[in-house]
CSV table of C-alpha atoms and ligand atoms in Angstrom, one decimal:
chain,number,residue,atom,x,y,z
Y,1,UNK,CA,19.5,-41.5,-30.0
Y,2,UNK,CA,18.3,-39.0,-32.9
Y,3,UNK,CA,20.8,-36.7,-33.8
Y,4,UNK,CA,18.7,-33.8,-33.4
Y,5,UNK,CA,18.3,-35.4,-29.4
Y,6,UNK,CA,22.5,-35.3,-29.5
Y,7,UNK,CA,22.1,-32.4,-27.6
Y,8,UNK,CA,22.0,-30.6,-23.8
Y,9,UNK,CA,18.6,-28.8,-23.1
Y,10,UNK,CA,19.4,-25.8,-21.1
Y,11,UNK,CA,16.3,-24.5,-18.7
Y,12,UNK,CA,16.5,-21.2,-18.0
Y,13,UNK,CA,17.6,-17.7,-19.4
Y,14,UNK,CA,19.3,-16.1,-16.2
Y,15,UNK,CA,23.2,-15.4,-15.9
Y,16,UNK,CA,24.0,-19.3,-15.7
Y,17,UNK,CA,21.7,-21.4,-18.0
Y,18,UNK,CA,23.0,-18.3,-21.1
Y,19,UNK,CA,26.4,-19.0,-19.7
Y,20,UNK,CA,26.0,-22.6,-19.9
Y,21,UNK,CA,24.8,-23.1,-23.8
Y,22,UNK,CA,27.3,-20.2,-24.7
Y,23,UNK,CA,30.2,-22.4,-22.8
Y,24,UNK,CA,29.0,-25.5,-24.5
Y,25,UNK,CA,28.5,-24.5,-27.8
Y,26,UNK,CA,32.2,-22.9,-27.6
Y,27,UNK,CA,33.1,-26.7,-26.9
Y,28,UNK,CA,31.2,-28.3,-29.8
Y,29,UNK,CA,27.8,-29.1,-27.9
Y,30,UNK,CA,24.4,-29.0,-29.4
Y,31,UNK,CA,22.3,-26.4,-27.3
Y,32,UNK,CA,18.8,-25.7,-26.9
Y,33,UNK,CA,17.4,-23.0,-24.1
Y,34,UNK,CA,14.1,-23.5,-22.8
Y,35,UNK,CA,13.0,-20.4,-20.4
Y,36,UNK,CA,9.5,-19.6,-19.2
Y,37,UNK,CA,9.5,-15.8,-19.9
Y,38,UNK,CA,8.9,-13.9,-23.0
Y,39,UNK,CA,11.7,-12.3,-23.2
Y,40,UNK,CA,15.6,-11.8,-21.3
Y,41,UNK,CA,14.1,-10.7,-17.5
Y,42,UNK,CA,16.0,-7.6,-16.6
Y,43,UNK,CA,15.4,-7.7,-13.2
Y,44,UNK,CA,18.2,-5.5,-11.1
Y,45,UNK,CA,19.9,-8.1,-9.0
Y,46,UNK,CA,23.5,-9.2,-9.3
Y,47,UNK,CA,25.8,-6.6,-10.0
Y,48,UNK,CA,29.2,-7.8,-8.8
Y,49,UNK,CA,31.8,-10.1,-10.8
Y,50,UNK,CA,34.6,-11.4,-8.8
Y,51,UNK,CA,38.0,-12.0,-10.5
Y,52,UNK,CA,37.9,-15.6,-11.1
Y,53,UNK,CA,34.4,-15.6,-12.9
Y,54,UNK,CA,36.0,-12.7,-15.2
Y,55,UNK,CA,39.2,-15.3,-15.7
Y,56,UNK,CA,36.6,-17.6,-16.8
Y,57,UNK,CA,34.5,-15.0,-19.0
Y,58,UNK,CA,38.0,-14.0,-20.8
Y,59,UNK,CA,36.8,-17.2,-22.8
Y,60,UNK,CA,33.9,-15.3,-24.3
Y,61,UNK,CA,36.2,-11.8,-24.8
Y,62,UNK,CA,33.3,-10.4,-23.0
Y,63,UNK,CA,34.8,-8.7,-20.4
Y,64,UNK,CA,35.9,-5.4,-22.1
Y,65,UNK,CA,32.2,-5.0,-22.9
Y,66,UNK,CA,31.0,-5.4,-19.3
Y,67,UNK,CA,34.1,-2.8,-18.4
Y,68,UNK,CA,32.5,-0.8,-20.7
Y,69,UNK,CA,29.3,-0.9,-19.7
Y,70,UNK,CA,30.2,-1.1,-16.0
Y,71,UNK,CA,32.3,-0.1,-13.8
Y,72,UNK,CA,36.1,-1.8,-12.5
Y,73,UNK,CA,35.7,-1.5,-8.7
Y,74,UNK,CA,39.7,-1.7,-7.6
Y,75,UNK,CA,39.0,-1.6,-3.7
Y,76,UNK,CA,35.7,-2.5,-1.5
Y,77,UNK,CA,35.2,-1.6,2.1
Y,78,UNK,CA,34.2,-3.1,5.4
Y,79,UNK,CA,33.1,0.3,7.1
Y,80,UNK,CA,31.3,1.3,10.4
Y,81,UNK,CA,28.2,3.6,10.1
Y,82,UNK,CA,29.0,6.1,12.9
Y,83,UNK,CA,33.0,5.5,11.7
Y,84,UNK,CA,33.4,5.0,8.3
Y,85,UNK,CA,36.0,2.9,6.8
Y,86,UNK,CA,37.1,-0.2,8.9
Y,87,UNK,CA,38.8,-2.1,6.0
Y,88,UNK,CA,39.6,-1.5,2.6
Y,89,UNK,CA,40.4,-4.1,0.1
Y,90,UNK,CA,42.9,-3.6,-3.0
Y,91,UNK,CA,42.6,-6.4,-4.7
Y,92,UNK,CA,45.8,-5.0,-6.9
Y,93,UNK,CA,47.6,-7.9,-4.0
Y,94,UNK,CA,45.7,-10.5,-6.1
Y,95,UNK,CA,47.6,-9.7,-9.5
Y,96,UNK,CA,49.6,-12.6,-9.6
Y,97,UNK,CA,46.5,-14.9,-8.8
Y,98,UNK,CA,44.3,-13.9,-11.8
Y,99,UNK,CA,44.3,-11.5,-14.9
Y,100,UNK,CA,41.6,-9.2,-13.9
Y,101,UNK,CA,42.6,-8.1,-10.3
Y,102,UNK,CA,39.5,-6.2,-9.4
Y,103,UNK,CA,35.7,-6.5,-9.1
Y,104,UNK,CA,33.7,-5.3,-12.2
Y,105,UNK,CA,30.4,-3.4,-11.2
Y,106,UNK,CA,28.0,-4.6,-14.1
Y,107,UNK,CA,24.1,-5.8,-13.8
Y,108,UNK,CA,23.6,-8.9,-14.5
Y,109,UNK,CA,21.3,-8.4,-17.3
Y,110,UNK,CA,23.7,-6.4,-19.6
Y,111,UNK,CA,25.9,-9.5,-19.5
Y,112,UNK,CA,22.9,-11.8,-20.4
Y,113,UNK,CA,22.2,-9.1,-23.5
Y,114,UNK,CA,25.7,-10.1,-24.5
Y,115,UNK,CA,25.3,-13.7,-24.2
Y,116,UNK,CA,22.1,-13.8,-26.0
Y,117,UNK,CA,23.9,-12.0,-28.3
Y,118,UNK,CA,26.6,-14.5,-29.2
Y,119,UNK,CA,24.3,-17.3,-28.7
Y,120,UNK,CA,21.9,-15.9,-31.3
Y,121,UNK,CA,25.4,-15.3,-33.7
Y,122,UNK,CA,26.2,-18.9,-33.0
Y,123,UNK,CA,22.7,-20.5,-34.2
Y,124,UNK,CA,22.0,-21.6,-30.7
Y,125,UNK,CA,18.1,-21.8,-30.2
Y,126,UNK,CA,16.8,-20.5,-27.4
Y,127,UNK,CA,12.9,-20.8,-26.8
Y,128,UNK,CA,11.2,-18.4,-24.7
Y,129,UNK,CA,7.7,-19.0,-23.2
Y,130,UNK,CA,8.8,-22.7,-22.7
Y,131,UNK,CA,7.5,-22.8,-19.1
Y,132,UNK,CA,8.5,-26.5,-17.7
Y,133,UNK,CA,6.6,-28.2,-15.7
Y,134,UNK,CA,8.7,-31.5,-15.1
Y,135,UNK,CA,11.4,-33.9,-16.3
Y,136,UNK,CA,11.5,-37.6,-17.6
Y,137,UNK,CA,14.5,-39.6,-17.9
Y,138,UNK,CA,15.8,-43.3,-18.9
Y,139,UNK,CA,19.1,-44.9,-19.3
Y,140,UNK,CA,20.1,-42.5,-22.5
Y,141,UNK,CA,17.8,-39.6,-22.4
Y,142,UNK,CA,16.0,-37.1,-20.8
Y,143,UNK,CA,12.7,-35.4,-21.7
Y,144,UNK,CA,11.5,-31.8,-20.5
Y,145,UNK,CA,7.7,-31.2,-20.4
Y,146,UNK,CA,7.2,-27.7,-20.4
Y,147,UNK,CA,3.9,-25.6,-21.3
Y,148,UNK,CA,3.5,-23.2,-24.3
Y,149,UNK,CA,1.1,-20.9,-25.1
Y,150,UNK,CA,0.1,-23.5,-27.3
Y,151,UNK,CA,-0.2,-26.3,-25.4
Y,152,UNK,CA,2.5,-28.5,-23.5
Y,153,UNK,CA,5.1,-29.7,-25.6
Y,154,UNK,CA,8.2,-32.6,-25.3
Y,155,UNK,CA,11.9,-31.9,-25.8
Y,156,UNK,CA,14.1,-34.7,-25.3
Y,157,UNK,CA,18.5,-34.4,-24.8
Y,158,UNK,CA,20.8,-36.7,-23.3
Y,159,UNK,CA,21.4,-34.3,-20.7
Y,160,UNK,CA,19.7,-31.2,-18.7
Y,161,UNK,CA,21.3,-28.3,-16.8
Y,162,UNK,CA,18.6,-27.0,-14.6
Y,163,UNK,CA,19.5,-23.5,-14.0
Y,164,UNK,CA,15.9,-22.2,-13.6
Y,165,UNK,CA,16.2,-20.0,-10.5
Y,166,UNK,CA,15.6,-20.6,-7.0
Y,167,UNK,CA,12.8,-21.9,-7.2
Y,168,UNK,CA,13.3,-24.0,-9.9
Y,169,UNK,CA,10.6,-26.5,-11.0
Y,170,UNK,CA,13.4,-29.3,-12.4
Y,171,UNK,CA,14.5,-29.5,-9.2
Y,172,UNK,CA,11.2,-29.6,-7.3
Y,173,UNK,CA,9.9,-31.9,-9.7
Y,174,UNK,CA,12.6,-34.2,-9.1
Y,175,UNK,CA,11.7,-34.1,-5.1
Y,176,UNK,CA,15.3,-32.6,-4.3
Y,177,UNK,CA,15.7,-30.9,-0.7
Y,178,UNK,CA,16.9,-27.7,-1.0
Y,179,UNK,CA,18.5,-27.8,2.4
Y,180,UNK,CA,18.7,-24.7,4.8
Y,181,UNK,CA,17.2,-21.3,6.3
Y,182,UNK,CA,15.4,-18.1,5.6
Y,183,UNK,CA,16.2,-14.5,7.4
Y,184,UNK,CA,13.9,-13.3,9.3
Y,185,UNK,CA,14.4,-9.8,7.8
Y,186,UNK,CA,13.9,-9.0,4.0
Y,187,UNK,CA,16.0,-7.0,2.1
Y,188,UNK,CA,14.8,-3.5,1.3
Y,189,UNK,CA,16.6,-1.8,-2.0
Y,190,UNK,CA,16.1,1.3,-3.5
Y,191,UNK,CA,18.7,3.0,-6.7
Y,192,UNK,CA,19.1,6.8,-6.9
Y,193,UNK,CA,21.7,9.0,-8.8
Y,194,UNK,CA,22.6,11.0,-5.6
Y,195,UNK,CA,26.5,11.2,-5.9
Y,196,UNK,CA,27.0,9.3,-2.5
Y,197,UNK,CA,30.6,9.9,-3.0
Y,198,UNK,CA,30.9,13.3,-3.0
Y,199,UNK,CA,29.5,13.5,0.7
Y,200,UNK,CA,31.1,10.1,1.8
Y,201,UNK,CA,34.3,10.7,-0.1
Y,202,UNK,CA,36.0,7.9,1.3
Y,203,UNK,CA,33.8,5.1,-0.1
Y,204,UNK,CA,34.5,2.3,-2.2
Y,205,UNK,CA,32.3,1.3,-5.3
Y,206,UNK,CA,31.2,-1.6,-2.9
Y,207,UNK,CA,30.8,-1.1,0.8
Y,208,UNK,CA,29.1,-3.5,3.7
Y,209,UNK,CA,28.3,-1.2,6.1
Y,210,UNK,CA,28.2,-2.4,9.7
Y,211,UNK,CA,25.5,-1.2,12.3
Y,212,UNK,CA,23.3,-2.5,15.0
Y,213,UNK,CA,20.5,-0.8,14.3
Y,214,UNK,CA,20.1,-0.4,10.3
Y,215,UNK,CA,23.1,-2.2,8.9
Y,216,UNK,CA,23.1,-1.3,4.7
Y,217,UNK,CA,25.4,-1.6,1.5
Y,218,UNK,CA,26.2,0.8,-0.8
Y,219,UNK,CA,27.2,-0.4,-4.4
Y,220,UNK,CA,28.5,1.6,-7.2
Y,221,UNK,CA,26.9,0.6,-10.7
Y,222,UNK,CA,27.0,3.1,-13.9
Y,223,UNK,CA,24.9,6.4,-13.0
Y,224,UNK,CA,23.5,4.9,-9.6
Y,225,UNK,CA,24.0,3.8,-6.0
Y,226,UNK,CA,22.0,0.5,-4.8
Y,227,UNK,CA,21.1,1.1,-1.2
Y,228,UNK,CA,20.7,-2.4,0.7
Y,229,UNK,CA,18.6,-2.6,3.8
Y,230,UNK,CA,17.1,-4.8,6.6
Y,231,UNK,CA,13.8,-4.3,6.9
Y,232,UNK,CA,12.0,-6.7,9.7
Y,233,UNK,CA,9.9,-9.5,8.1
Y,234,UNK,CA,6.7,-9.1,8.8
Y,235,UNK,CA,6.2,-5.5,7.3
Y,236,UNK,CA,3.8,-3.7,4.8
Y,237,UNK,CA,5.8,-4.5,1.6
Y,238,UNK,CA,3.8,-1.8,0.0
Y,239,UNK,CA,4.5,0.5,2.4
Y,240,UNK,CA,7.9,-0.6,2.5
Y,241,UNK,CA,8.6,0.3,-1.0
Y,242,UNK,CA,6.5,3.5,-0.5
Y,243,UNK,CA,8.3,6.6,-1.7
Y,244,UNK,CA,8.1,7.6,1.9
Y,245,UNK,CA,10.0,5.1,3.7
Y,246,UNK,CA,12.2,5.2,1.2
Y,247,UNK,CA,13.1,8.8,1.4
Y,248,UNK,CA,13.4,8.3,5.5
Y,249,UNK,CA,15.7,5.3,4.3
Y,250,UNK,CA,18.1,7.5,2.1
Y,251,UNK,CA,17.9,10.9,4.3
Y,252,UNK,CA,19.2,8.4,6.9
Y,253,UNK,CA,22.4,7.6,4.4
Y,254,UNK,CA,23.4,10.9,3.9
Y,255,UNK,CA,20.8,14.1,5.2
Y,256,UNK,CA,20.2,16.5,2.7
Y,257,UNK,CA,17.0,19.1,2.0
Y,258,UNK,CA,16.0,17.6,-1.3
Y,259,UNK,CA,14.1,14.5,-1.8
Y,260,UNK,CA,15.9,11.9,-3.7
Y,261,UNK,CA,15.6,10.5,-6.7
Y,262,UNK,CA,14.4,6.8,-6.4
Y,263,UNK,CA,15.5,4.9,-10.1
Y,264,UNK,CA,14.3,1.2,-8.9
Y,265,UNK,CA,13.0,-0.8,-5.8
Y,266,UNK,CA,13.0,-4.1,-4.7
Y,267,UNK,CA,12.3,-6.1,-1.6
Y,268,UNK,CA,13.4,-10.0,-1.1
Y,269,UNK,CA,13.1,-12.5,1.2
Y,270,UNK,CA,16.5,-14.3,0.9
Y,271,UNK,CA,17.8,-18.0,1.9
Y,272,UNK,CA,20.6,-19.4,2.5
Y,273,UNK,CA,20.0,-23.4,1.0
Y,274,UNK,CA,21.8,-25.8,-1.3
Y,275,UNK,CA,20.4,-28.8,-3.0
Y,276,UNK,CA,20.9,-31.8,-2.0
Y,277,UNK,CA,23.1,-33.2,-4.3
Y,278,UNK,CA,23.8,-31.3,-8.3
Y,279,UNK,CA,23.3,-34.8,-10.0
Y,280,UNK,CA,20.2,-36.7,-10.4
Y,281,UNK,CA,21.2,-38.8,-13.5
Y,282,UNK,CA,21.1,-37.0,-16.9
Y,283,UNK,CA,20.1,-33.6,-14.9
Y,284,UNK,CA,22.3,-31.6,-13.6
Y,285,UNK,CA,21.5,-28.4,-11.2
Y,286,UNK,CA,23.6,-25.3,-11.7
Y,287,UNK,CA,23.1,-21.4,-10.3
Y,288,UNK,CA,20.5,-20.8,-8.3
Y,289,UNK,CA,18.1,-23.9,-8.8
Y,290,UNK,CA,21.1,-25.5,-7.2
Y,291,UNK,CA,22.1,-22.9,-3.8
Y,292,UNK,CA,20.4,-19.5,-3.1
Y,293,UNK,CA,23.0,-17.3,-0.3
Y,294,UNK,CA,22.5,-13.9,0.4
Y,295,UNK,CA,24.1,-11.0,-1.6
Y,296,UNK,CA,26.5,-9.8,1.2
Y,297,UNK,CA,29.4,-10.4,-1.1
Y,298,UNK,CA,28.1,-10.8,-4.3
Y,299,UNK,CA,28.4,-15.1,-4.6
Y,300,UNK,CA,25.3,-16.4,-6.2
Y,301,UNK,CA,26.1,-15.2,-9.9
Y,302,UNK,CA,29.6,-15.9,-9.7
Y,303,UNK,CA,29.2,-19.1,-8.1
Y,304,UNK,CA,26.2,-20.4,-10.9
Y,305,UNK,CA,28.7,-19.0,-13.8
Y,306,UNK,CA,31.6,-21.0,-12.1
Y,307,UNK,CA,29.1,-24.2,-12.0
Y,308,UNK,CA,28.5,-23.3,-16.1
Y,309,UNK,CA,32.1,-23.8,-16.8
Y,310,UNK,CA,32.6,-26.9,-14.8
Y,311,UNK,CA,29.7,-28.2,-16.0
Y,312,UNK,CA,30.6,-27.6,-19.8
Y,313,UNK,CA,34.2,-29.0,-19.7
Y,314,UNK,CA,32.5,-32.4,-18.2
Y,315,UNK,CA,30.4,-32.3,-20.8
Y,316,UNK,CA,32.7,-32.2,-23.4
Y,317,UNK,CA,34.7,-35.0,-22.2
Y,318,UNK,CA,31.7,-37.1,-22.0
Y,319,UNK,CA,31.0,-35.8,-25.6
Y,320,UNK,CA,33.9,-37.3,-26.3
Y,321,UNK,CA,34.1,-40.3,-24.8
Y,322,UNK,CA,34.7,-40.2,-21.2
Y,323,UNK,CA,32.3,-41.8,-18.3
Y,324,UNK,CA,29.8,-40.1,-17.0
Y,325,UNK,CA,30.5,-40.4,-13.8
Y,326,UNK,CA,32.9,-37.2,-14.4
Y,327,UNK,CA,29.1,-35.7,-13.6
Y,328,UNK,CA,29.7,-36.8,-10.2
Y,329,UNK,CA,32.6,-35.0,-9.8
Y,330,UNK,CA,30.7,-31.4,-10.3
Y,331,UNK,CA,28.2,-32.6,-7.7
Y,332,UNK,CA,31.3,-32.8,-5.1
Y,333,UNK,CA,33.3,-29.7,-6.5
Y,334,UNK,CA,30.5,-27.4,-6.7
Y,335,UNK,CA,28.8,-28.3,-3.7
Y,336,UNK,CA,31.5,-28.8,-1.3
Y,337,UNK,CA,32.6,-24.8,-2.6
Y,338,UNK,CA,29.4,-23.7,-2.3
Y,339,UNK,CA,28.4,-25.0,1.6
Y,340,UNK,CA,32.5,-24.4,2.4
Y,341,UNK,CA,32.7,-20.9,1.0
Y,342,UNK,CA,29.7,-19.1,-0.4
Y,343,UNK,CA,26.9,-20.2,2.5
Y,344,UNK,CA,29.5,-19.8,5.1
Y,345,UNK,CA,31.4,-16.5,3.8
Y,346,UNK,CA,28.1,-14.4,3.2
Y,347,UNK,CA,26.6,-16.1,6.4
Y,348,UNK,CA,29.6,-14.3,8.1
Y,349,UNK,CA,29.4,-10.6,6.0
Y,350,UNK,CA,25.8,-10.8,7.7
Y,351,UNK,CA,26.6,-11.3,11.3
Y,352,UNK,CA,29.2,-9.3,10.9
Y,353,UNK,CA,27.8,-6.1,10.0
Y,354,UNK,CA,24.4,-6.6,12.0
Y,355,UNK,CA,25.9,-7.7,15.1
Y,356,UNK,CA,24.1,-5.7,18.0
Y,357,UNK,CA,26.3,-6.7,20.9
Y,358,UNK,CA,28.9,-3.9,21.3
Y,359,UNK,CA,31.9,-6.2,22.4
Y,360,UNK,CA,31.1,-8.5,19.8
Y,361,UNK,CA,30.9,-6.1,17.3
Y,362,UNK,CA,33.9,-3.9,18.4
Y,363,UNK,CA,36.3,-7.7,18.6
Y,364,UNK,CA,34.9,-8.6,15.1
Y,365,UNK,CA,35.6,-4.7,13.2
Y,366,UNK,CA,39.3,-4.9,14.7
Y,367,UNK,CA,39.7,-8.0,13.3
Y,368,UNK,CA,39.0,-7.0,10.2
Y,369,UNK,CA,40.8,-3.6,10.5
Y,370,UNK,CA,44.0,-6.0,11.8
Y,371,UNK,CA,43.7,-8.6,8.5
Y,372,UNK,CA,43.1,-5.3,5.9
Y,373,UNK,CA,46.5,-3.5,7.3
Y,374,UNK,CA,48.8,-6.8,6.6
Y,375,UNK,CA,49.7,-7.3,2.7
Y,376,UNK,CA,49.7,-11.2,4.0
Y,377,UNK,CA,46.1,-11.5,5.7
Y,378,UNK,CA,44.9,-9.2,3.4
Y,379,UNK,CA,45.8,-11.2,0.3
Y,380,UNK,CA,44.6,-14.3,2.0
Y,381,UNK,CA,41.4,-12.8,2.8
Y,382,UNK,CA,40.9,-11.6,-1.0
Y,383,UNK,CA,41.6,-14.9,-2.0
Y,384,UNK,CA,38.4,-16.1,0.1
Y,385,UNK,CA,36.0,-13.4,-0.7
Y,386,UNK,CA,36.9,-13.1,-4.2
Y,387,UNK,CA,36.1,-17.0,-4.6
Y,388,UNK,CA,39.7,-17.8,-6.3
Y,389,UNK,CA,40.6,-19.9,-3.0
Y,390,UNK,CA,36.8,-21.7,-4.0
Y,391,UNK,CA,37.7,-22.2,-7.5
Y,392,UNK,CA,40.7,-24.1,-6.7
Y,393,UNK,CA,39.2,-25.6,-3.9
Y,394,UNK,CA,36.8,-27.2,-6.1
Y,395,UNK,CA,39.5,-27.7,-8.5
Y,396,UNK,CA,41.5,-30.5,-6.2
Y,397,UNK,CA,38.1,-32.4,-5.2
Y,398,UNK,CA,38.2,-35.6,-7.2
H,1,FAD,C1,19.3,-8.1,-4.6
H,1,FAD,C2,20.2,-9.1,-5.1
H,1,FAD,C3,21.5,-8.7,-5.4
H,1,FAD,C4,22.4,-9.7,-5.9
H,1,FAD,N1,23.7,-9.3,-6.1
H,1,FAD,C5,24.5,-10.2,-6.6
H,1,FAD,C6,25.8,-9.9,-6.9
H,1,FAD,O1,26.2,-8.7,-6.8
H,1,FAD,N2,26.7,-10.8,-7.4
H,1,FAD,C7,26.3,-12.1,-7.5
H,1,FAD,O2,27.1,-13.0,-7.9
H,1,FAD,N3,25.0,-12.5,-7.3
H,1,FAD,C8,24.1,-11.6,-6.8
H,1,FAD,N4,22.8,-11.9,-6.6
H,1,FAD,C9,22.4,-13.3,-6.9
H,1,FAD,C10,22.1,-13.4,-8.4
H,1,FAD,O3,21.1,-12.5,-8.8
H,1,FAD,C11,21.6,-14.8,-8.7
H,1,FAD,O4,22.5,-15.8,-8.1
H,1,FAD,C12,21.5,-15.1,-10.2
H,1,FAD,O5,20.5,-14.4,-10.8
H,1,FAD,C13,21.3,-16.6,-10.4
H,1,FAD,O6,21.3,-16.8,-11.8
H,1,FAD,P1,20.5,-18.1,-12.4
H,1,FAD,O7,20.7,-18.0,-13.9
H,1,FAD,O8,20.9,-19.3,-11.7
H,1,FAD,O9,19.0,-17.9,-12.0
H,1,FAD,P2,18.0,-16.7,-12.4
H,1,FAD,O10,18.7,-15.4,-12.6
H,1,FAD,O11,16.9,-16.7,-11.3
H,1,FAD,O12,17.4,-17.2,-13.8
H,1,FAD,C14,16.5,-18.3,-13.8
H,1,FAD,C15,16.0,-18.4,-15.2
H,1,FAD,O13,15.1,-19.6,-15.3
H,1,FAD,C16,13.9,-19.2,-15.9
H,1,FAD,N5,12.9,-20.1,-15.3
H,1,FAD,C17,12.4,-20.2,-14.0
H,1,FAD,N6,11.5,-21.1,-13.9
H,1,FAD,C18,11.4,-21.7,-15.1
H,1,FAD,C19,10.6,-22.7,-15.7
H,1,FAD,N7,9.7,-23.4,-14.9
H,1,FAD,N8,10.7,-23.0,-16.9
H,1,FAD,C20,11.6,-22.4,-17.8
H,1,FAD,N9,12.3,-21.4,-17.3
H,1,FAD,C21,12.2,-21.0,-16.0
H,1,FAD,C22,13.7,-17.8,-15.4
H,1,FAD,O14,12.7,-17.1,-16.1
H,1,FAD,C23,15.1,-17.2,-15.6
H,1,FAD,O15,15.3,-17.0,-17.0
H,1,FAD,C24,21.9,-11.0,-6.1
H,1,FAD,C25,20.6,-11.4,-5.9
H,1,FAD,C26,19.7,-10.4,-5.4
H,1,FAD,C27,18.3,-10.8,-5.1
């Protein structure tokens, strides 16, 4: 193999594939990015990093910036609509299990500015408007196919990290199940500066707010609250995202006599699926091209960056002589973790806070008001839903 082909071809420019190259070039690794878009997408998705992926960022000294940028979220709440609070967090009981014992309220995109950033510092070439189409592989390489506004062009590594999105076209390509469900509501979102807090003054910077009617959550991020809604499948998207459902939306929130002020709207359909398997030879899937969840509990970033890592320490050792087979290994870590404790823990935050049954709902509310008052419970709890007990989950799979 070339020298210039000594190399991992990343595809994709989102949280994971920048993550990816930036961890591997850390560890020696030639780099190229491929991503279909002009330019970084700054879409407003992900917002919330949990401890352990800010463990793992330390490597990059990046997280002062997001802090700065951001916002450190010390508690978050389980809360009741008619009741408020139910449940509030402190992840100060996880101090001795990580260095950064809180969430940090940042979107995703100003952490991919920073990682373009370094990348760019480090010589690491990323090409934009690379929109791949397929991939090719033999016993010591693989090729991308991608089309350019030029024409379709052939890059060739001995090793790929999909990590082109949910619907990624690597994995399709490859004829990979991506195994599992779609809601059968979408999620509504709409951003305003209304200061939230200062009517609801007990909230946290992140709250999952239970109700069998309209359950919502209410996150925190500099100068804005995100407003999270159900909103039943087969609506009028348009007039879903119409300024005047979105008013009803927010005067339901809090009432006031003012219109609010509606910074950014969105509407998804969300999945819960994972691939089939991670590996399929020399290409690996990572982030979302690998499992999609939905964002009651803010996984599917953290979970992809987690993959990055994993994926990059592998790669070094095969760099440096060990078998590949150590690619196998990711495939079991980061797939057991993410069916075991991202599908399943956000599949939960859903039923839980849209359960319509009244005994249902009241049993599963004390339950969680019973685990938040005991340092034990709590702790354990915090361990799960701030995916450390994940990370070394995956860390014991062999
Ligand atoms: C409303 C919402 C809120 C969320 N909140 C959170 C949260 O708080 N915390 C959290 O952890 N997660 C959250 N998520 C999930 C999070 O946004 C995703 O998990 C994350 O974006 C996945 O990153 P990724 O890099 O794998 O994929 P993406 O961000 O989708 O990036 C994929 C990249 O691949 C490129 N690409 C796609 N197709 C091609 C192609 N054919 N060729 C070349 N390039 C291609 C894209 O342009 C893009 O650059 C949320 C998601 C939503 C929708």
């Amino acid at each position: 193999m070339s020298s210039e082909n000594d190399r991992v071809i990343v595809v994709g420019a989102g949280p994971v594939g920048l993550t990816a190259a930036l961890a591997l070039r850390r560890r020696g690794i030639q780099t190229l990015v491929l991503a279909s878009e002009q330019a970084l997408v700054m879409e407003l998705r992900g917002s919330t990093f949990h401890p352990p992926t800010l463990d793992l960022l330390d490597e990059f000294a990046l997280v002062p910036r997001m802090i700065e940028v951001g916002l450190k979220a010390p508690t978050w709440q389980f809360r009741d609509r008619e009741t408020g609070p139910v449940a509030t967090f402190d992840l100060a009981l996880l101090t001795g299990d990580t260095s950064h014992p809180y969430r940090v309220q940042c979107e995703q995109w100003k952490l991919m500015r920073f990682l373009e950033e370094e990348l760019r510092n480090e010589g690491v070439e990323l090409r934009f408007g690379h929109d791949v189409t397929s991939v090719r592989q033999d016993d010591d390489s693989v090729t991308v196919i991608a089309n350019t506004a030029t024409g379709p062009v052939e890059v060739t590594g001995r090793y790929v990290i999909a990590a082109d999105g949910a619907r990624s076209a690597v994995r399709r390509s490859l004829g990979v199940e991506f195994e599992g469900f779609t809601y059968a509501e979408l999620f509504l979102i709409a951003s305003t500066d209304f200061p939230f807090e200062n009517t609801l003054t007990d909230i946290a910077y992140v709250n999952y707010i239970a109700d069998p009617l309209e359950w919502l959550v209410l996150l925190r991020v500099p100068g804005l609250w995100r407003v999270l809604v159900p909103a039943p499948e087969n609506s009028d998207r348009d007039k879903l995202l119409s300024d005047e459902n979105l008013q009803a939306m927010l005067q339901r929130v809090v009432p006031r006599s003012d219109a609010y002020t509606i910074a950014h709207r969105s509407i998804y359909h969300v999945h819960q699926r994972v691939a089939k398997n991670f590996r399929h030879g020399r290409v690996l899937l990572a982030g979302d091209a690998a499992h999609v969840n939905n964002p009651l509990g803010g996984m599917g970033m953290n979970g992809g960056i987690q993959d990055a890592f994993n994926l990059a320490d592998k790669l070094k050792a095969i760099w440096a002589g060990a078998d590949d087979r150590l690619l196998d290994r990711y495939d079991r870590q980061r797939r057991t973790v993410a069916v075991e404790a991202v599908q399943a823990q956000t599949h939960r935050n859903q039923q839980m806070i849209s359960e319509r049954d009244p005994e249902t709902r009241r049993k599963a509310l004390d339950a969680m008001r019973k685990v938040a008052a005991d340092r034990t419970s709590a702790r354990e709890y915090m361990l799960r839903s701030s995916m450390i007990a994940s990370m070394r989950r995956a860390a014991q799979i062999e």
